[in-house]
Short mmCIF file of C-alpha atoms and ligand atoms in Angstrom, two decimals:
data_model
loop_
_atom_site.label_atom_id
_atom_site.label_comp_id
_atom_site.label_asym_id
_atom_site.label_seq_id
_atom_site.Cartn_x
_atom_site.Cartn_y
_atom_site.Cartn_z
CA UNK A 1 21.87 -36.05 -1.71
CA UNK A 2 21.20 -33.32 0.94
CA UNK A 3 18.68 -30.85 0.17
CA UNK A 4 20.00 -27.34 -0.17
CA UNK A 5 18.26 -25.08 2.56
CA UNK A 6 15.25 -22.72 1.49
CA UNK A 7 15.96 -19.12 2.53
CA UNK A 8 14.18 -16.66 4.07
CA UNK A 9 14.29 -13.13 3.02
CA UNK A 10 11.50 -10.73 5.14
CA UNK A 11 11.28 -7.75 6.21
CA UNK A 12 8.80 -4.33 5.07
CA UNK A 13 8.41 -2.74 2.07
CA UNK A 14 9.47 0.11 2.56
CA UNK A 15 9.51 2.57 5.79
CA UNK A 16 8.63 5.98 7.33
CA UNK A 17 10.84 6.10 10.23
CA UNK A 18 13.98 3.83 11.87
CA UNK A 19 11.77 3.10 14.84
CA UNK A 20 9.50 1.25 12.48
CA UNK A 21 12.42 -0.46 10.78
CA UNK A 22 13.80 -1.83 13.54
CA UNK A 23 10.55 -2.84 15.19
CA UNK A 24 9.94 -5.25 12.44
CA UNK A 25 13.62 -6.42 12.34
CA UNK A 26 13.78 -7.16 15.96
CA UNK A 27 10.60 -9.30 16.11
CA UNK A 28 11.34 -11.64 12.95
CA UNK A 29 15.52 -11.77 13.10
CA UNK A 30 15.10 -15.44 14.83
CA UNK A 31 13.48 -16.69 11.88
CA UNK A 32 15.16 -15.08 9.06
CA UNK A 33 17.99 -15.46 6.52
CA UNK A 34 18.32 -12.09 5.00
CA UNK A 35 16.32 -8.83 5.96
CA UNK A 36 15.18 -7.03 3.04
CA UNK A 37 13.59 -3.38 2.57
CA UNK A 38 12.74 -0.84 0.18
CA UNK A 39 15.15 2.33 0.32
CA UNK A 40 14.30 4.10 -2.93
CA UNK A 41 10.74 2.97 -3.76
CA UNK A 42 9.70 3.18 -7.79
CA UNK A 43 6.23 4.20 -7.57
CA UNK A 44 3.52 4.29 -10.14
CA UNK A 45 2.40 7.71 -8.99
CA UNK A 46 3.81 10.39 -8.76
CA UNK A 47 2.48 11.24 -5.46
CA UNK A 48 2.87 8.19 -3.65
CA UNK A 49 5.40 7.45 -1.39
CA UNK A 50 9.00 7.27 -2.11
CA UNK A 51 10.68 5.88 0.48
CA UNK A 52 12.55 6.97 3.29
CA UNK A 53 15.49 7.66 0.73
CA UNK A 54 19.26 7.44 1.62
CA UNK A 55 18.65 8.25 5.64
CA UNK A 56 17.07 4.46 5.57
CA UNK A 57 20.94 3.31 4.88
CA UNK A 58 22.50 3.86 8.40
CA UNK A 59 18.95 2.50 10.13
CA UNK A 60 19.86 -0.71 7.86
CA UNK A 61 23.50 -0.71 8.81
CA UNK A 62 22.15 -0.37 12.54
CA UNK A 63 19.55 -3.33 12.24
CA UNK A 64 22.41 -5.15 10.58
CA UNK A 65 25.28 -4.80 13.22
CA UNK A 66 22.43 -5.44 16.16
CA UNK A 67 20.80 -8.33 14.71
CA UNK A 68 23.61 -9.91 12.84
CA UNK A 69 21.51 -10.24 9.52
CA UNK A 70 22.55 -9.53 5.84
CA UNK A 71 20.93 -6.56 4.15
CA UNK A 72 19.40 -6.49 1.33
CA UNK A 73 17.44 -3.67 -0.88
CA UNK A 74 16.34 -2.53 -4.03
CA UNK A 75 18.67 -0.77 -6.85
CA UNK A 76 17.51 1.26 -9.78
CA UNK A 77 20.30 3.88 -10.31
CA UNK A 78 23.92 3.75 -10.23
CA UNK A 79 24.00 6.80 -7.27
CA UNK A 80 21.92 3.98 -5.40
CA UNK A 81 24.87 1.45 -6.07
CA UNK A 82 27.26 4.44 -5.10
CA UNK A 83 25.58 4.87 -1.47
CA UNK A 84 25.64 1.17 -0.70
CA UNK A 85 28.76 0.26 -1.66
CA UNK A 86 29.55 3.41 0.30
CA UNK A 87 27.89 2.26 3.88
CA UNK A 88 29.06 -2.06 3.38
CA UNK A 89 25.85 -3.02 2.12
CA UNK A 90 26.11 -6.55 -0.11
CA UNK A 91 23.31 -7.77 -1.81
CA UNK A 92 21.28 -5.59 -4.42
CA UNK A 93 17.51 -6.76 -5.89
CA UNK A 94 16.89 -5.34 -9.35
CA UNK A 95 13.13 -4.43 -9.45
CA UNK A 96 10.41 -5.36 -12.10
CA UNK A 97 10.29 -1.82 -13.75
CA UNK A 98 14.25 -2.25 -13.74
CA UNK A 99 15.12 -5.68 -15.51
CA UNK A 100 13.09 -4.60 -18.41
CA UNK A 101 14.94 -1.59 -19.37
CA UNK A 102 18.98 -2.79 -20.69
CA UNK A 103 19.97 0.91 -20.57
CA UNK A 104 19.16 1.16 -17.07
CA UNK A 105 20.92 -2.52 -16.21
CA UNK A 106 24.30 -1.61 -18.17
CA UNK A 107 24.49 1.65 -16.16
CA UNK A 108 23.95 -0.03 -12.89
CA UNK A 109 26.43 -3.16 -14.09
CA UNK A 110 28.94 0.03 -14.75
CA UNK A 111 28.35 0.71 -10.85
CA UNK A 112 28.87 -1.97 -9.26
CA UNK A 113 31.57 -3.79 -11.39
CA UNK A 114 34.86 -5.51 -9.99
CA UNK A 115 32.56 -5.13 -6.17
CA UNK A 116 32.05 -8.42 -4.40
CA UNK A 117 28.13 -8.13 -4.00
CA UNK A 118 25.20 -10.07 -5.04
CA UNK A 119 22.75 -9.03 -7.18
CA UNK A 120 19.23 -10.99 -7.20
CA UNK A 121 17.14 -9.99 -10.44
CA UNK A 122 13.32 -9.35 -10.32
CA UNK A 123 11.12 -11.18 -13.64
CA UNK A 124 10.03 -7.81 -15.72
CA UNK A 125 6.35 -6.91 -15.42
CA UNK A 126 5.56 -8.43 -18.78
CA UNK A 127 6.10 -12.36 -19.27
CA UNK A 128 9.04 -12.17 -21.57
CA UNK A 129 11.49 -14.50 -19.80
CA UNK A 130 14.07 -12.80 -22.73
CA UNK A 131 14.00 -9.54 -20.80
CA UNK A 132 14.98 -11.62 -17.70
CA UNK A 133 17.87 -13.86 -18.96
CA UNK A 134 18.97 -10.76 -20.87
CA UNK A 135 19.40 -8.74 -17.80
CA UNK A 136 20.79 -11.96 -15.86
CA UNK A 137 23.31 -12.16 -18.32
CA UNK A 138 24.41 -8.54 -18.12
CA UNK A 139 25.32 -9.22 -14.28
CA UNK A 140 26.90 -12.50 -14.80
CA UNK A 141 28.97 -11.34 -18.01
CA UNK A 142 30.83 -8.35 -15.92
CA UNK A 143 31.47 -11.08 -12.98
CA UNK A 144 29.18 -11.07 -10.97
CA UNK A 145 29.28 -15.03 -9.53
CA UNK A 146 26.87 -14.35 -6.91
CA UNK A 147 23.10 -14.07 -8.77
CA UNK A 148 19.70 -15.13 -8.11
CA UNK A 149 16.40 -14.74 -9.97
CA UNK A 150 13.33 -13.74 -8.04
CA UNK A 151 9.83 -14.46 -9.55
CA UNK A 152 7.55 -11.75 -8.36
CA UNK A 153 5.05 -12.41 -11.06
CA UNK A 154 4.07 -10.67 -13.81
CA UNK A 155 1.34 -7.98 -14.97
CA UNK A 156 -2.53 -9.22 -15.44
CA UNK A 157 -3.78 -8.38 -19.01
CA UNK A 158 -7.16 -10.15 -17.67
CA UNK A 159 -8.99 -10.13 -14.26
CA UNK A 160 -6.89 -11.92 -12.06
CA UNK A 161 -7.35 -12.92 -8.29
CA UNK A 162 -3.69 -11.80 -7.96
CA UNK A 163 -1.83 -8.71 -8.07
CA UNK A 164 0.68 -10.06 -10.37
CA UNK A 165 0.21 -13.89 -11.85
CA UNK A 166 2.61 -16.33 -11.24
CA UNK A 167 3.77 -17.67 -14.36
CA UNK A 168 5.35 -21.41 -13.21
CA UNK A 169 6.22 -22.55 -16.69
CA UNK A 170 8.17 -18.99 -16.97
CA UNK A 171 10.40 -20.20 -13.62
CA UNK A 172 10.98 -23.73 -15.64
CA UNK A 173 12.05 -22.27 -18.48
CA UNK A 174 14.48 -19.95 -17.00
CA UNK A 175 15.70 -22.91 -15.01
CA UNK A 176 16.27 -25.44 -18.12
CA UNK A 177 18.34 -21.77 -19.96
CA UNK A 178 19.78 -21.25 -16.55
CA UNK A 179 20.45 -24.46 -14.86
CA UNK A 180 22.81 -23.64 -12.03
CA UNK A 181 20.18 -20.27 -10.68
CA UNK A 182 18.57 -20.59 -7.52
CA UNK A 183 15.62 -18.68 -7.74
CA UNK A 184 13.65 -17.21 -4.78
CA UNK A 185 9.86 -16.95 -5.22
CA UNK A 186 8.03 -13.53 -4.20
CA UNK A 187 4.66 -14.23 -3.19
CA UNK A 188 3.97 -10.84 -1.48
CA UNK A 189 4.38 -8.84 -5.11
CA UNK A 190 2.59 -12.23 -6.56
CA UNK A 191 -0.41 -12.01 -3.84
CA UNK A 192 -1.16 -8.51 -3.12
CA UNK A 193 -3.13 -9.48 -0.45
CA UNK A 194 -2.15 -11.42 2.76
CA UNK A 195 -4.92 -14.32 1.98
CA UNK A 196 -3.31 -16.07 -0.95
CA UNK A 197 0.20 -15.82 0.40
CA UNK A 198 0.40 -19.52 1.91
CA UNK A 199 -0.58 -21.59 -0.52
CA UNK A 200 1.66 -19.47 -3.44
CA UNK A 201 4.81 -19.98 -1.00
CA UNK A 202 3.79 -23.35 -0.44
CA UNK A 203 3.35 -23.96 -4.25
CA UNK A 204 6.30 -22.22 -5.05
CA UNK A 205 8.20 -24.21 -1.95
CA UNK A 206 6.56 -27.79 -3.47
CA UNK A 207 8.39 -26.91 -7.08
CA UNK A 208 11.60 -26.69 -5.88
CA UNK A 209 12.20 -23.13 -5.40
CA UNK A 210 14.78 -22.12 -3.20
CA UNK A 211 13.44 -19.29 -1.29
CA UNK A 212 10.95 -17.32 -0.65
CA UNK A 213 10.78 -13.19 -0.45
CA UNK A 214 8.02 -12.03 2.31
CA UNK A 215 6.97 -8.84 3.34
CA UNK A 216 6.76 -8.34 6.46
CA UNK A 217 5.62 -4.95 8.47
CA UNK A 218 5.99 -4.37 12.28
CA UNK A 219 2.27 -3.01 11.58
CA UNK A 220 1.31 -3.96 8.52
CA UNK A 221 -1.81 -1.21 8.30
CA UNK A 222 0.14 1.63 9.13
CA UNK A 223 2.39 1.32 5.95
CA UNK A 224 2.85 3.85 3.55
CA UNK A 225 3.35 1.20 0.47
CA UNK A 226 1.53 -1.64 -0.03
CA UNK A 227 0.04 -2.13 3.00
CA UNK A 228 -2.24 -5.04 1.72
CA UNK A 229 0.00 -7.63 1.04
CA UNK A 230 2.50 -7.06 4.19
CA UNK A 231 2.43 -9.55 7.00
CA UNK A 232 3.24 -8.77 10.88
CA UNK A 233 5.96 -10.48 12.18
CA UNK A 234 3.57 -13.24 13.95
CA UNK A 235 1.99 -14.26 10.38
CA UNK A 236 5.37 -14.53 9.40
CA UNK A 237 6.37 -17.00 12.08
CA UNK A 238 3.20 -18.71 11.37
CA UNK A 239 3.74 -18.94 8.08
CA UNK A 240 7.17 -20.27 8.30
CA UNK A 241 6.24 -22.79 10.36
CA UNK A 242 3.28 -24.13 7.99
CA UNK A 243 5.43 -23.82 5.00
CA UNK A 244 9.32 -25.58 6.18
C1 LIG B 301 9.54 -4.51 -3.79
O1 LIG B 301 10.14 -5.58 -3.65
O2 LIG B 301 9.19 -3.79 -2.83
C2 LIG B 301 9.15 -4.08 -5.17
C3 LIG B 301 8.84 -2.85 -5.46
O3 LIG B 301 9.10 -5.08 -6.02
P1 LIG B 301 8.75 -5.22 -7.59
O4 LIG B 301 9.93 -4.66 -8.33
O5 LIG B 301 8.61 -6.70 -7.70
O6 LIG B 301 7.46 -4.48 -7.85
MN1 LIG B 302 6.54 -3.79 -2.08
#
């Protein structure tokens, strides 16, 4: 039996400017399957930053066309879907504040049904794999053949040394409900910090996995969301390297 290739989605956060954007594509497009990054960002506070917004679309199409690399960012709003579908772009991540809410997933299933696109889907914050299938389903039951499930985690009622636990048995039991999903592991929303990151992809690499999601920053310190758990593009290659 051959052994299905682990892919390798990277790329920041989110970003202030295209000359940032495409300083971190053109550093890491060698070692990458898919470059992801935030467009619309759902923040916690009010005040923090949202994203470059729907400017960030043509710097991805540019990135895209120059580096040869599928695109891939976050949806939370059918007018997001509109945009993309607009400007060519194929492959759509549902975020954790997204998958939970089924008012928010039919609306964006309304969007983007009968289009050829792939939609990964994000574990909610809370650890109710229900919530998850639930939203999986919604994608796959307008026709969507094209879906993966990314663990990112989920929220820490108690002290934790991560940002957002892992929850392996979660991943297993979505797997036995779901048997045919691949489904990509997120250690930088896991993590939150850039010292934990190997040995969660590794972990999450060793179970079977079949991707990871990294974040990865031209300069890491300089960006305007979550800044601690981004990687520069050398880590990355590092970390590649250690992990395949
Ligand atoms: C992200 O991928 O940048 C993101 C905001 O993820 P999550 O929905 O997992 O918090
Ligand atoms: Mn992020």
């Amino acid at each position: 039996m051959t052994r299905k290739k682990k892919i390798i989605i990277a790329g920041p956060c989110s970003v202030k400017s295209e000359l940032e954007l495409y300083n971190t594509a053109r550093q890491i497009y060698n070692y990458i399957d898919i470059f992801r990054c935030g467009v619309w960002k759902a923040r916690t506070n009010p005040k923090s930053y949202k994203g470059s917004g729907n400017k960030t679309i043509g710097w991805l199409n540019s990135v895209s066309k120059e580096f040869n690399l599928p695109i891939a960012i976050e949806v939370g709003l059918p007018s997001h879907i509109e945009i993309a579908l607009k400007h060519n772009i194929k492959i759509f991540w549902i975020g954790a504040r997204t998958t939970v809410n089924p008012f928010y997933i039919n609306e964006i299933c309304q969007a983007i049904k009968g289009s050829n696109v792939e939609i990964w889907i994000k574990n909610p914050i809370h650890a109710d794999v229900n919530a998850w299938i639930g939203a999986i389903e919604r994608f796959s039951q307008i026709g969507i053949k094209k879906i993966k499930a990314i663990h990112r985690g989920f929220f820490n009622f108690y002290e934790s040394k991560y940002r957002n636990s892992p929850k392996w048995h979660l991943v297993d039991e979505l797997k036995i409900k779901i048997p045919n999903i691949d489904i990509i592991c997120d250690p930088s929303h896991i993590c939150g910090n850039t010292f934990l990151l190997k040995s969660v992809s590794k972990k999450a690499i060793n179970r079977g996995m079949n991707g990871l999601m990294i974040e990865t920053h031209c300069q890491p310190n300089k960006a305007l969301s979550d800044a601690n758990q981004q990687i520069n593009p050398q880590e990355l290659k590092k970390l590649i390297k250690e992990i395949y």
